[in-house]
Amino acid sequence: MEAGQTTRSEARMLRRPLVFFDVKIGTKTPSKIVFELFADIVPKTAANFLHLCTGDKGKGNSGKPLHYKNSNGNGTGGESIYGEKFRDENFKMLHATPGMLSMANAGPNTNGSQFFITFKPTPHLNGKHVVFGRIVQGMDVMRAMEAVPCEGSTPVVPVIIQDCGQFTPEKPPAAIRGERDSDSDSDSEAAKKKKKRKKKKKKKEKKAKKKAKKAAKKAAKKAAKELKEREKDQDSSEEEPEREIHVPIPGQHKKEEKVLPGPDGKIHKGRGSRKYRRNPSPSSDEGRDKGRDRERDSGRDKERDSGRDKERDKERDSERDRERDQGRDQGRDSERDRGRDRGEDRDRERDRGRDRGRDRGRDRARDRARDRGSDRGRDIGRDRRGDRGRRDSPYRYGRRERGRRIDYHRRRRDSRSLSRRRRDRSNSRSRRRDSSKSRSRRRNSSKSRSRQRDSSKSRSRKSDSSKSRSRTRDESSSRSTSRRRT
């Protein structure tokens, strides 16, 4: 390569800058992690990370330096170079492979300085977090950081970014040198798939071409064979061998006469000179042509007959299908008609039942009206005879007012009957209560009497016992005094 010309990897490094972290785990020597930033896809987010690595933006609004070096946060994140938060740029890059560098956020459009690195494909984060870079060198350092034990959310051994900044190596990293210059690194798998598809297509096209060539060769061979056969037929028809006349010699053996060449030049076993005429007919070509015509005609007849048979079979099948369809349609129509007839019969029966019920209701209403009219007429006659001067007679008013009065009197009568029933019920309940109370009183009085009797009996018993004791004492004293006297 001539001086002054840039390689693909160098051109890629110009489009996608490299940054580094020197990470110190505990007391170990710091190890380097190199990131490639996708400045050609997400330039704003990549510039934020680049300046936070270099620290050339000074301090932020909170007074803290905008720098990842020796940062010792609590995991809540910090400011960006654009202010406290900035918007999501785009979600073109995906969390498809381990080592992807992505922005952490607290929701849409809340990007600051906090970031995270994936250890495996995380498709559930696509469309939520902006991917702006990837690890090019030092994935083993990330694995070592992952292996550090934690107490709660803090690691047991301190993990510190001892130094960070822009990475300008003499040679590009192996990950960049080994890849081709493409628009995006995450599209490498898609490019591989495209290559595989192209290879498959090429293989298919080659196979199709080979098949077409073989088919063309076979067709050419067949055409050449047909041409050769036609030429042979023409030559044989034009140059027919002259037929020798066999004259039997007397005294010659009969077996020699049996082996004779035929008109086609072949030797046939048969009856010798009698099989063929001695003077052959000059129209041998015509006979051969007639045989060919007959064969051709017989082949045509066979084809014609086979075509006729096929047409006849098709017609039979079509007729059978028509008959089957007609029978099916007739069955459907008959079933449909039967269902319609049944439905009509049901509707007629329903209408008849309705008419009968309607007629019965009319007859009942008519009978009730008649009964009411007769009762009203009877009542009117009574009122006219005996209660003409009564004010409360309902028949001295019009028909409507009369009906209202009648309803009023009926309700009043019903209410009176209800009040009577209620009174009777309450009286019966009070009687039952009184009877139960009297019964309990009687029981209590009987119990008290029995107790009094028992107490009186016990007292009488005690008095009797005391009397008997006094008597025995008196008797004993008298006896003792009589003895003394004696």
Short mmCIF file of C-alpha atoms in Angstrom, two decimals:
data_model
loop_
_atom_site.label_atom_id
_atom_site.label_comp_id
_atom_site.label_asym_id
_atom_site.label_seq_id
_atom_site.Cartn_x
_atom_site.Cartn_y
_atom_site.Cartn_z
CA MET A 1 0.00 0.00 0.00
CA GLU A 2 1.27 3.47 -0.88
CA ALA A 3 2.08 6.07 1.81
CA GLY A 4 -0.77 8.38 2.74
CA GLN A 5 -3.50 5.82 1.99
CA THR A 6 -5.66 4.54 4.86
CA THR A 7 -6.78 0.96 5.35
CA ARG A 8 -10.36 -0.09 5.86
CA SER A 9 -9.85 -0.63 9.60
CA GLU A 10 -8.25 2.83 9.98
CA ALA A 11 -11.11 4.44 8.08
CA ARG A 12 -13.51 2.61 10.34
CA MET A 13 -11.66 3.89 13.42
CA LEU A 14 -12.11 7.44 12.10
CA ARG A 15 -15.86 6.88 11.74
CA ARG A 16 -16.14 4.91 15.00
CA PRO A 17 -13.74 6.17 17.70
CA LEU A 18 -12.22 3.88 20.35
CA VAL A 19 -12.16 4.55 24.12
CA PHE A 20 -10.63 2.56 26.97
CA PHE A 21 -11.13 1.80 30.67
CA ASP A 22 -8.25 0.72 32.98
CA VAL A 23 -10.20 -1.29 35.57
CA LYS A 24 -8.61 -2.22 38.91
CA ILE A 25 -10.15 -5.14 40.83
CA GLY A 26 -9.00 -5.08 44.45
CA THR A 27 -5.19 -5.04 44.68
CA LYS A 28 -4.61 -6.52 41.20
CA THR A 29 -2.94 -4.60 38.41
CA PRO A 30 -5.40 -2.69 36.25
CA SER A 31 -6.63 -4.34 33.03
CA LYS A 32 -7.68 -2.59 29.84
CA ILE A 33 -11.14 -2.71 28.23
CA VAL A 34 -11.51 -1.13 24.77
CA PHE A 35 -14.88 0.06 23.45
CA GLU A 36 -15.89 0.89 19.87
CA LEU A 37 -18.50 3.70 19.71
CA PHE A 38 -21.13 3.73 16.94
CA ALA A 39 -20.70 7.42 16.13
CA ASP A 40 -22.00 6.89 12.60
CA ILE A 41 -25.37 5.61 13.90
CA VAL A 42 -25.89 7.41 17.26
CA PRO A 43 -23.45 10.38 17.14
CA LYS A 44 -24.95 12.32 20.07
CA THR A 45 -24.90 9.39 22.52
CA ALA A 46 -21.42 8.31 21.38
CA ALA A 47 -20.08 11.87 21.83
CA ASN A 48 -21.51 11.97 25.38
CA PHE A 49 -19.64 8.77 26.33
CA LEU A 50 -16.43 9.87 24.57
CA HIS A 51 -16.27 13.23 26.41
CA LEU A 52 -17.10 11.56 29.74
CA CYS A 53 -14.13 9.25 29.12
CA THR A 54 -11.75 12.06 28.20
CA GLY A 55 -13.09 14.52 30.83
CA ASP A 56 -12.53 17.60 28.61
CA LYS A 57 -15.96 19.14 29.45
CA GLY A 58 -14.95 20.17 32.99
CA LYS A 59 -17.64 20.18 35.66
CA GLY A 60 -21.39 19.88 35.40
CA ASN A 61 -24.26 21.89 36.92
CA SER A 62 -23.96 19.96 40.19
CA GLY A 63 -20.28 20.90 40.56
CA LYS A 64 -18.99 17.37 39.98
CA PRO A 65 -16.46 16.65 37.17
CA LEU A 66 -17.91 15.14 34.02
CA HIS A 67 -15.41 12.26 34.01
CA TYR A 68 -15.54 8.47 34.61
CA LYS A 69 -12.00 8.44 36.07
CA ASN A 70 -11.91 7.43 39.78
CA SER A 71 -15.70 7.68 39.88
CA ASN A 72 -17.22 6.09 42.99
CA GLY A 73 -20.99 6.39 42.67
CA ASN A 74 -23.87 4.49 44.23
CA GLY A 75 -25.36 3.25 40.97
CA THR A 76 -27.89 6.07 40.54
CA GLY A 77 -26.03 7.73 37.66
CA GLY A 78 -24.97 11.30 37.02
CA GLU A 79 -25.17 14.19 34.55
CA SER A 80 -24.54 14.09 30.83
CA ILE A 81 -22.54 16.65 28.88
CA TYR A 82 -25.86 18.06 27.55
CA GLY A 83 -27.35 18.64 31.00
CA GLU A 84 -29.08 16.47 33.56
CA LYS A 85 -30.90 14.29 30.97
CA PHE A 86 -31.14 14.02 27.17
CA ARG A 87 -33.51 12.25 24.73
CA ASP A 88 -33.22 8.79 23.19
CA GLU A 89 -31.51 9.12 19.82
CA ASN A 90 -32.67 5.90 18.03
CA PHE A 91 -33.00 2.15 18.57
CA LYS A 92 -31.37 0.88 15.35
CA MET A 93 -28.73 -1.20 17.13
CA LEU A 94 -29.95 -4.24 19.07
CA HIS A 95 -28.85 -6.13 22.20
CA ALA A 96 -28.04 -9.16 20.03
CA THR A 97 -24.61 -10.30 21.30
CA PRO A 98 -22.57 -10.23 24.54
CA GLY A 99 -20.44 -7.12 25.15
CA MET A 100 -22.93 -4.54 23.81
CA LEU A 101 -22.60 -1.06 25.41
CA SER A 102 -26.01 0.52 26.15
CA MET A 103 -27.41 3.53 28.02
CA ALA A 104 -29.23 2.97 31.33
CA ASN A 105 -32.33 5.09 31.97
CA ALA A 106 -35.32 5.55 34.25
CA GLY A 107 -37.82 5.63 31.40
CA PRO A 108 -38.10 7.16 27.93
CA ASN A 109 -35.79 10.15 27.21
CA THR A 110 -33.96 9.99 30.60
CA ASN A 111 -30.36 9.32 29.48
CA GLY A 112 -27.54 10.66 31.66
CA SER A 113 -24.07 9.22 32.27
CA GLN A 114 -25.03 5.74 33.48
CA PHE A 115 -24.46 2.76 31.14
CA PHE A 116 -24.43 -1.05 31.22
CA ILE A 117 -22.74 -3.90 29.32
CA THR A 118 -24.52 -7.13 28.31
CA PHE A 119 -23.14 -10.61 29.06
CA LYS A 120 -25.66 -12.39 26.77
CA PRO A 121 -28.31 -11.49 24.17
CA THR A 122 -31.11 -9.46 25.81
CA PRO A 123 -33.86 -8.91 23.21
CA HIS A 124 -36.34 -7.70 25.86
CA LEU A 125 -34.29 -4.45 26.12
CA ASN A 126 -34.62 -3.63 22.39
CA GLY A 127 -36.57 -0.45 21.79
CA LYS A 128 -36.10 0.70 25.41
CA HIS A 129 -32.34 1.38 25.73
CA VAL A 130 -30.03 3.01 23.15
CA VAL A 131 -27.10 0.78 22.09
CA PHE A 132 -24.15 3.04 21.24
CA GLY A 133 -21.08 0.77 21.29
CA ARG A 134 -19.51 -2.63 21.96
CA ILE A 135 -16.45 -4.21 23.59
CA VAL A 136 -13.63 -4.79 21.12
CA GLN A 137 -10.99 -5.94 23.63
CA GLY A 138 -11.12 -7.06 27.28
CA MET A 139 -14.20 -9.27 27.57
CA ASP A 140 -12.18 -11.47 29.96
CA VAL A 141 -11.89 -8.47 32.31
CA MET A 142 -15.67 -8.15 32.26
CA ARG A 143 -15.98 -11.84 33.18
CA ALA A 144 -13.59 -11.29 36.10
CA MET A 145 -15.70 -8.33 37.27
CA GLU A 146 -18.79 -10.49 37.02
CA ALA A 147 -17.17 -13.13 39.25
CA VAL A 148 -16.53 -10.68 42.14
CA PRO A 149 -18.87 -11.62 45.06
CA CYS A 150 -21.27 -9.01 46.43
CA GLU A 151 -22.86 -8.22 49.77
CA GLY A 152 -26.28 -6.97 48.82
CA SER A 153 -25.60 -4.61 45.91
CA THR A 154 -21.98 -3.67 46.69
CA PRO A 155 -18.96 -5.83 45.71
CA VAL A 156 -16.77 -7.27 48.46
CA VAL A 157 -13.61 -6.11 46.64
CA PRO A 158 -13.51 -2.52 45.27
CA VAL A 159 -13.78 -2.29 41.46
CA ILE A 160 -12.53 1.12 40.24
CA ILE A 161 -12.04 2.77 36.83
CA GLN A 162 -8.43 3.89 37.48
CA ASP A 163 -8.03 5.61 34.12
CA CYS A 164 -10.04 6.20 30.94
CA GLY A 165 -9.82 8.17 27.70
CA GLN A 166 -9.63 7.90 23.92
CA PHE A 167 -7.72 4.90 22.61
CA THR A 168 -5.26 5.50 19.74
CA PRO A 169 -3.26 2.29 19.17
CA GLU A 170 -0.51 1.79 16.58
CA LYS A 171 -2.53 -1.09 15.12
CA PRO A 172 -6.29 -1.53 15.23
CA PRO A 173 -7.56 -4.25 17.62
CA ALA A 174 -7.89 -7.76 16.28
CA ALA A 175 -11.69 -7.61 16.41
CA ILE A 176 -11.67 -4.66 13.99
CA ARG A 177 -8.86 -6.02 11.79
CA GLY A 178 -10.60 -9.38 11.38
CA GLU A 179 -13.87 -7.84 10.20
CA ARG A 180 -14.80 -6.13 6.96
CA ASP A 181 -15.71 -2.47 6.77
CA SER A 182 -19.50 -2.43 7.17
CA ASP A 183 -22.09 0.10 8.22
CA SER A 184 -22.80 -1.59 11.57
CA ASP A 185 -21.07 -4.35 13.46
CA SER A 186 -24.29 -5.89 14.75
CA ASP A 187 -25.33 -6.50 11.15
CA SER A 188 -22.47 -9.00 10.66
CA GLU A 189 -24.77 -11.94 11.36
CA ALA A 190 -27.28 -10.59 8.86
CA ALA A 191 -24.50 -10.24 6.30
CA LYS A 192 -23.47 -13.86 6.90
CA LYS A 193 -27.04 -14.98 6.41
CA LYS A 194 -27.22 -13.01 3.18
CA LYS A 195 -24.03 -14.68 1.95
CA LYS A 196 -25.44 -18.10 2.74
CA ARG A 197 -28.64 -17.25 0.86
CA LYS A 198 -26.62 -16.05 -2.14
CA LYS A 199 -24.57 -19.26 -2.13
CA LYS A 200 -27.72 -21.34 -2.02
CA LYS A 201 -29.20 -19.37 -4.89
CA LYS A 202 -26.04 -19.81 -6.94
CA LYS A 203 -26.05 -23.56 -6.27
CA LYS A 204 -29.68 -23.80 -7.34
CA GLU A 205 -28.99 -21.82 -10.49
CA LYS A 206 -26.02 -24.08 -11.33
CA LYS A 207 -28.13 -27.19 -10.80
CA ALA A 208 -30.89 -25.77 -13.00
CA LYS A 209 -28.35 -24.94 -15.73
CA LYS A 210 -26.88 -28.46 -15.57
CA LYS A 211 -30.34 -30.00 -15.82
CA ALA A 212 -31.17 -27.77 -18.80
CA LYS A 213 -27.89 -28.76 -20.51
CA LYS A 214 -28.55 -32.47 -19.92
CA ALA A 215 -32.09 -32.14 -21.25
CA ALA A 216 -30.80 -30.29 -24.35
CA LYS A 217 -28.15 -32.99 -24.92
CA LYS A 218 -30.75 -35.76 -24.63
CA ALA A 219 -33.05 -33.96 -27.04
CA ALA A 220 -30.20 -33.48 -29.53
CA LYS A 221 -29.27 -37.19 -29.27
CA LYS A 222 -32.85 -38.25 -29.88
CA ALA A 223 -33.14 -35.93 -32.86
CA ALA A 224 -29.86 -37.31 -34.28
CA LYS A 225 -31.06 -40.90 -33.84
CA GLU A 226 -34.35 -40.13 -35.55
CA LEU A 227 -32.49 -38.52 -38.45
CA LYS A 228 -30.20 -41.55 -38.80
CA GLU A 229 -33.15 -43.93 -38.77
CA ARG A 230 -34.92 -41.93 -41.44
CA GLU A 231 -31.78 -41.88 -43.61
CA LYS A 232 -31.37 -45.65 -43.22
CA ASP A 233 -34.99 -46.22 -44.22
CA GLN A 234 -34.55 -44.06 -47.30
CA ASP A 235 -31.32 -45.81 -48.28
CA SER A 236 -32.86 -49.25 -47.82
CA SER A 237 -35.88 -48.25 -49.91
CA GLU A 238 -33.70 -46.79 -52.68
CA GLU A 239 -31.04 -49.55 -52.78
CA GLU A 240 -32.94 -52.78 -52.48
CA PRO A 241 -30.80 -55.87 -53.16
CA GLU A 242 -31.60 -57.80 -56.41
CA ARG A 243 -33.34 -61.03 -55.74
CA GLU A 244 -31.80 -64.19 -57.19
CA ILE A 245 -34.00 -66.71 -58.96
CA HIS A 246 -33.48 -70.10 -57.55
CA VAL A 247 -33.86 -72.88 -60.12
CA PRO A 248 -34.06 -76.32 -58.59
CA ILE A 249 -31.52 -78.79 -59.97
CA PRO A 250 -32.69 -82.35 -60.40
CA GLY A 251 -30.98 -84.74 -58.12
CA GLN A 252 -30.17 -82.03 -55.57
CA HIS A 253 -31.09 -82.69 -51.92
CA LYS A 254 -34.36 -81.24 -50.72
CA LYS A 255 -32.84 -79.70 -47.59
CA GLU A 256 -30.90 -77.19 -49.69
CA GLU A 257 -34.15 -75.78 -51.07
CA LYS A 258 -35.47 -74.90 -47.58
CA VAL A 259 -32.76 -72.30 -46.80
CA LEU A 260 -33.57 -69.32 -49.09
CA PRO A 261 -33.11 -65.54 -48.71
CA GLY A 262 -36.33 -63.54 -48.56
CA PRO A 263 -37.19 -60.19 -50.17
CA ASP A 264 -35.66 -58.35 -47.20
CA GLY A 265 -32.33 -60.19 -47.64
CA LYS A 266 -32.81 -62.46 -44.61
CA ILE A 267 -32.81 -66.27 -44.63
CA HIS A 268 -36.14 -67.83 -43.68
CA LYS A 269 -36.82 -71.44 -42.90
CA GLY A 270 -39.88 -72.66 -44.76
CA ARG A 271 -41.06 -74.53 -47.81
CA GLY A 272 -38.31 -73.36 -50.12
CA SER A 273 -39.21 -72.11 -53.57
CA ARG A 274 -42.94 -72.30 -52.95
CA LYS A 275 -42.75 -69.64 -50.24
CA TYR A 276 -41.84 -66.89 -52.69
CA ARG A 277 -42.72 -66.42 -56.29
CA ARG A 278 -39.89 -66.97 -58.75
CA ASN A 279 -40.73 -63.85 -60.65
CA PRO A 280 -40.87 -61.13 -57.95
CA SER A 281 -43.39 -58.37 -58.45
CA PRO A 282 -41.88 -55.03 -59.45
CA SER A 283 -44.06 -53.22 -56.85
CA SER A 284 -42.10 -54.37 -53.74
CA ASP A 285 -41.73 -50.74 -52.59
CA GLU A 286 -45.47 -50.23 -52.86
CA GLY A 287 -46.11 -53.26 -50.63
CA ARG A 288 -43.69 -51.98 -48.05
CA ASP A 289 -45.36 -48.57 -48.12
CA LYS A 290 -48.77 -50.18 -47.80
CA GLY A 291 -47.62 -52.10 -44.71
CA ARG A 292 -46.34 -48.90 -43.15
CA ASP A 293 -49.60 -47.13 -43.97
CA ARG A 294 -51.56 -49.94 -42.43
CA GLU A 295 -49.51 -49.80 -39.25
CA ARG A 296 -49.89 -46.04 -39.15
CA ASP A 297 -53.63 -46.30 -39.74
CA SER A 298 -53.97 -48.98 -37.07
CA GLY A 299 -52.08 -46.77 -34.60
CA ARG A 300 -54.33 -43.84 -35.50
CA ASP A 301 -57.41 -46.02 -35.09
CA LYS A 302 -56.20 -47.20 -31.70
CA GLU A 303 -55.53 -43.62 -30.61
CA ARG A 304 -58.91 -42.53 -31.93
CA ASP A 305 -60.63 -45.40 -30.15
CA SER A 306 -58.80 -44.67 -26.91
CA GLY A 307 -59.79 -40.97 -27.20
CA ARG A 308 -63.40 -41.98 -27.86
CA ASP A 309 -63.35 -44.31 -24.87
CA LYS A 310 -61.96 -41.55 -22.68
CA GLU A 311 -64.62 -39.11 -23.90
CA ARG A 312 -67.30 -41.73 -23.32
CA ASP A 313 -66.01 -42.36 -19.80
CA LYS A 314 -65.95 -38.62 -19.10
CA GLU A 315 -69.54 -38.29 -20.34
CA ARG A 316 -70.62 -41.20 -18.15
CA ASP A 317 -68.91 -39.68 -15.11
CA SER A 318 -70.46 -36.30 -15.79
CA GLU A 319 -73.92 -37.88 -16.21
CA ARG A 320 -73.48 -39.77 -12.95
CA ASP A 321 -72.40 -36.58 -11.20
CA ARG A 322 -75.42 -34.75 -12.64
CA GLU A 323 -77.80 -37.49 -11.54
CA ARG A 324 -76.21 -37.54 -8.10
CA ASP A 325 -76.46 -33.76 -7.81
CA GLN A 326 -80.07 -33.82 -9.04
CA GLY A 327 -80.98 -36.50 -6.50
CA ARG A 328 -79.23 -34.57 -3.78
CA ASP A 329 -81.00 -31.34 -4.78
CA GLN A 330 -84.35 -33.13 -4.97
CA GLY A 331 -83.80 -34.60 -1.50
CA ARG A 332 -82.87 -31.20 -0.14
CA ASP A 333 -85.89 -29.59 -1.77
CA SER A 334 -88.20 -32.29 -0.43
CA GLU A 335 -86.77 -31.93 3.07
CA ARG A 336 -87.07 -28.16 2.81
CA ASP A 337 -90.68 -28.46 1.64
CA ARG A 338 -91.47 -30.88 4.44
CA GLY A 339 -89.96 -28.51 6.98
CA ARG A 340 -91.96 -25.64 5.50
CA ASP A 341 -95.16 -27.70 5.65
CA ARG A 342 -94.44 -28.63 9.26
CA GLY A 343 -93.78 -25.01 10.12
CA GLU A 344 -96.99 -23.94 8.37
CA ASP A 345 -98.94 -26.62 10.26
CA ARG A 346 -97.44 -25.44 13.54
CA ASP A 347 -98.33 -21.84 12.71
CA ARG A 348 -101.90 -22.87 11.86
CA GLU A 349 -102.25 -24.80 15.10
CA ARG A 350 -100.83 -21.86 17.02
CA ASP A 351 -103.24 -19.46 15.31
CA ARG A 352 -106.14 -21.81 16.03
CA GLY A 353 -105.15 -22.02 19.70
CA ARG A 354 -104.87 -18.26 19.84
CA ASP A 355 -108.27 -17.86 18.22
CA ARG A 356 -109.77 -20.38 20.63
CA GLY A 357 -108.23 -18.65 23.64
CA ARG A 358 -109.35 -15.28 22.30
CA ASP A 359 -112.89 -16.57 21.78
CA ARG A 360 -112.92 -18.12 25.24
CA GLY A 361 -111.71 -14.86 26.78
CA ARG A 362 -114.37 -12.93 24.87
CA ASP A 363 -117.07 -15.35 26.04
CA ARG A 364 -115.90 -15.09 29.61
CA ALA A 365 -115.80 -11.31 29.44
CA ARG A 366 -119.27 -11.31 27.90
CA ASP A 367 -120.58 -13.57 30.63
CA ARG A 368 -119.01 -11.44 33.34
CA ALA A 369 -120.47 -8.31 31.79
CA ARG A 370 -123.85 -9.96 31.70
CA ASP A 371 -123.52 -11.02 35.33
CA ARG A 372 -122.38 -7.57 36.34
CA GLY A 373 -125.22 -6.00 34.41
CA SER A 374 -127.77 -8.28 36.04
CA ASP A 375 -126.29 -7.61 39.49
CA ARG A 376 -126.21 -3.90 38.86
CA GLY A 377 -129.78 -3.96 37.60
CA ARG A 378 -130.87 -5.89 40.67
CA ASP A 379 -129.06 -3.46 42.96
CA ILE A 380 -130.45 -0.46 41.11
CA GLY A 381 -133.96 -1.81 41.46
CA ARG A 382 -133.48 -2.37 45.15
CA ASP A 383 -132.10 1.11 45.64
CA ARG A 384 -134.92 2.62 43.68
CA ARG A 385 -137.48 0.75 45.73
CA GLY A 386 -136.15 1.17 49.24
CA ASP A 387 -133.22 3.59 49.23
CA ARG A 388 -134.41 6.40 47.00
CA GLY A 389 -133.84 9.06 49.63
CA ARG A 390 -130.42 7.77 50.79
CA ARG A 391 -127.45 9.96 50.23
CA ASP A 392 -124.94 7.10 50.25
CA SER A 393 -126.57 5.21 47.41
CA PRO A 394 -123.92 4.90 44.67
CA TYR A 395 -126.47 4.63 41.89
CA ARG A 396 -127.58 8.23 42.16
CA TYR A 397 -124.36 9.29 40.33
CA GLY A 398 -123.07 8.75 36.82
CA ARG A 399 -121.51 5.55 35.58
CA ARG A 400 -117.91 6.54 36.20
CA GLU A 401 -118.60 8.08 39.60
CA ARG A 402 -120.71 5.09 40.42
CA GLY A 403 -117.81 2.76 39.69
CA ARG A 404 -115.51 4.81 41.87
CA ARG A 405 -118.02 4.75 44.72
CA ILE A 406 -118.46 1.00 44.37
CA ASP A 407 -114.68 0.52 44.48
CA TYR A 408 -114.45 2.77 47.53
CA HIS A 409 -117.12 0.78 49.39
CA ARG A 410 -115.46 -2.50 48.44
CA ARG A 411 -112.08 -1.34 49.69
CA ARG A 412 -113.63 -0.09 52.89
CA ARG A 413 -115.33 -3.43 53.41
CA ASP A 414 -112.13 -5.29 52.71
CA SER A 415 -110.18 -3.05 55.10
CA ARG A 416 -112.75 -3.66 57.81
CA SER A 417 -112.49 -7.40 57.31
CA LEU A 418 -108.69 -7.18 57.44
CA SER A 419 -108.77 -5.13 60.63
CA ARG A 420 -111.11 -7.69 62.16
CA ARG A 421 -108.80 -10.51 61.23
CA ARG A 422 -105.83 -8.68 62.69
CA ARG A 423 -107.73 -7.99 65.91
CA ASP A 424 -108.71 -11.62 66.15
CA ARG A 425 -105.11 -12.68 65.63
CA SER A 426 -103.81 -10.24 68.26
CA ASN A 427 -106.52 -11.30 70.70
CA SER A 428 -105.69 -14.96 70.17
CA ARG A 429 -102.00 -14.24 70.73
CA SER A 430 -102.73 -12.28 73.94
CA ARG A 431 -104.98 -15.08 75.15
CA ARG A 432 -102.26 -17.60 74.51
CA ARG A 433 -99.81 -15.44 76.44
CA ASP A 434 -102.24 -15.02 79.34
CA SER A 435 -102.94 -18.75 79.42
CA SER A 436 -99.21 -19.55 79.43
CA LYS A 437 -98.62 -17.02 82.24
CA SER A 438 -101.47 -18.44 84.30
CA ARG A 439 -100.13 -21.93 83.78
CA SER A 440 -96.67 -20.91 84.94
CA ARG A 441 -98.20 -19.19 88.00
CA ARG A 442 -100.17 -22.28 88.84
CA ARG A 443 -97.09 -24.43 88.52
CA ASN A 444 -95.12 -22.06 90.77
CA SER A 445 -97.91 -21.95 93.37
CA SER A 446 -98.20 -25.75 93.38
CA LYS A 447 -94.45 -26.05 93.83
CA SER A 448 -94.44 -23.56 96.69
CA ARG A 449 -97.28 -25.41 98.40
CA SER A 450 -95.49 -28.74 98.10
CA ARG A 451 -92.35 -27.14 99.57
CA GLN A 452 -94.35 -25.74 102.48
CA ARG A 453 -95.84 -29.15 103.12
CA ASP A 454 -92.46 -30.80 103.08
CA SER A 455 -91.06 -28.22 105.47
CA SER A 456 -94.00 -28.64 107.89
CA LYS A 457 -93.61 -32.40 107.83
CA SER A 458 -89.91 -32.16 108.57
CA ARG A 459 -90.59 -29.81 111.48
CA SER A 460 -93.26 -32.15 112.93
CA ARG A 461 -90.80 -35.04 112.66
CA LYS A 462 -88.12 -33.10 114.53
CA SER A 463 -90.55 -32.11 117.29
CA ASP A 464 -91.70 -35.75 117.69
CA SER A 465 -88.11 -36.95 117.96
CA SER A 466 -87.28 -34.29 120.58
CA LYS A 467 -90.39 -35.24 122.61
CA SER A 468 -89.50 -38.95 122.53
CA ARG A 469 -85.98 -38.14 123.71
CA SER A 470 -87.31 -36.05 126.61
CA ARG A 471 -89.64 -38.86 127.57
CA THR A 472 -86.85 -41.43 127.63
CA ARG A 473 -84.76 -39.07 129.78
CA ASP A 474 -87.63 -38.60 132.26
CA GLU A 475 -88.20 -42.33 132.44
CA SER A 476 -84.55 -43.04 133.09
CA SER A 477 -84.39 -40.35 135.79
CA SER A 478 -87.47 -41.73 137.54
CA ARG A 479 -86.02 -45.20 137.48
CA SER A 480 -82.80 -44.04 139.01
CA THR A 481 -84.58 -42.23 141.81
CA SER A 482 -86.75 -45.26 142.62
CA ARG A 483 -83.66 -47.47 142.92
CA ARG A 484 -82.05 -45.09 145.29
CA ARG A 485 -85.09 -45.06 147.47
CA THR A 486 -85.18 -48.78 147.64
#
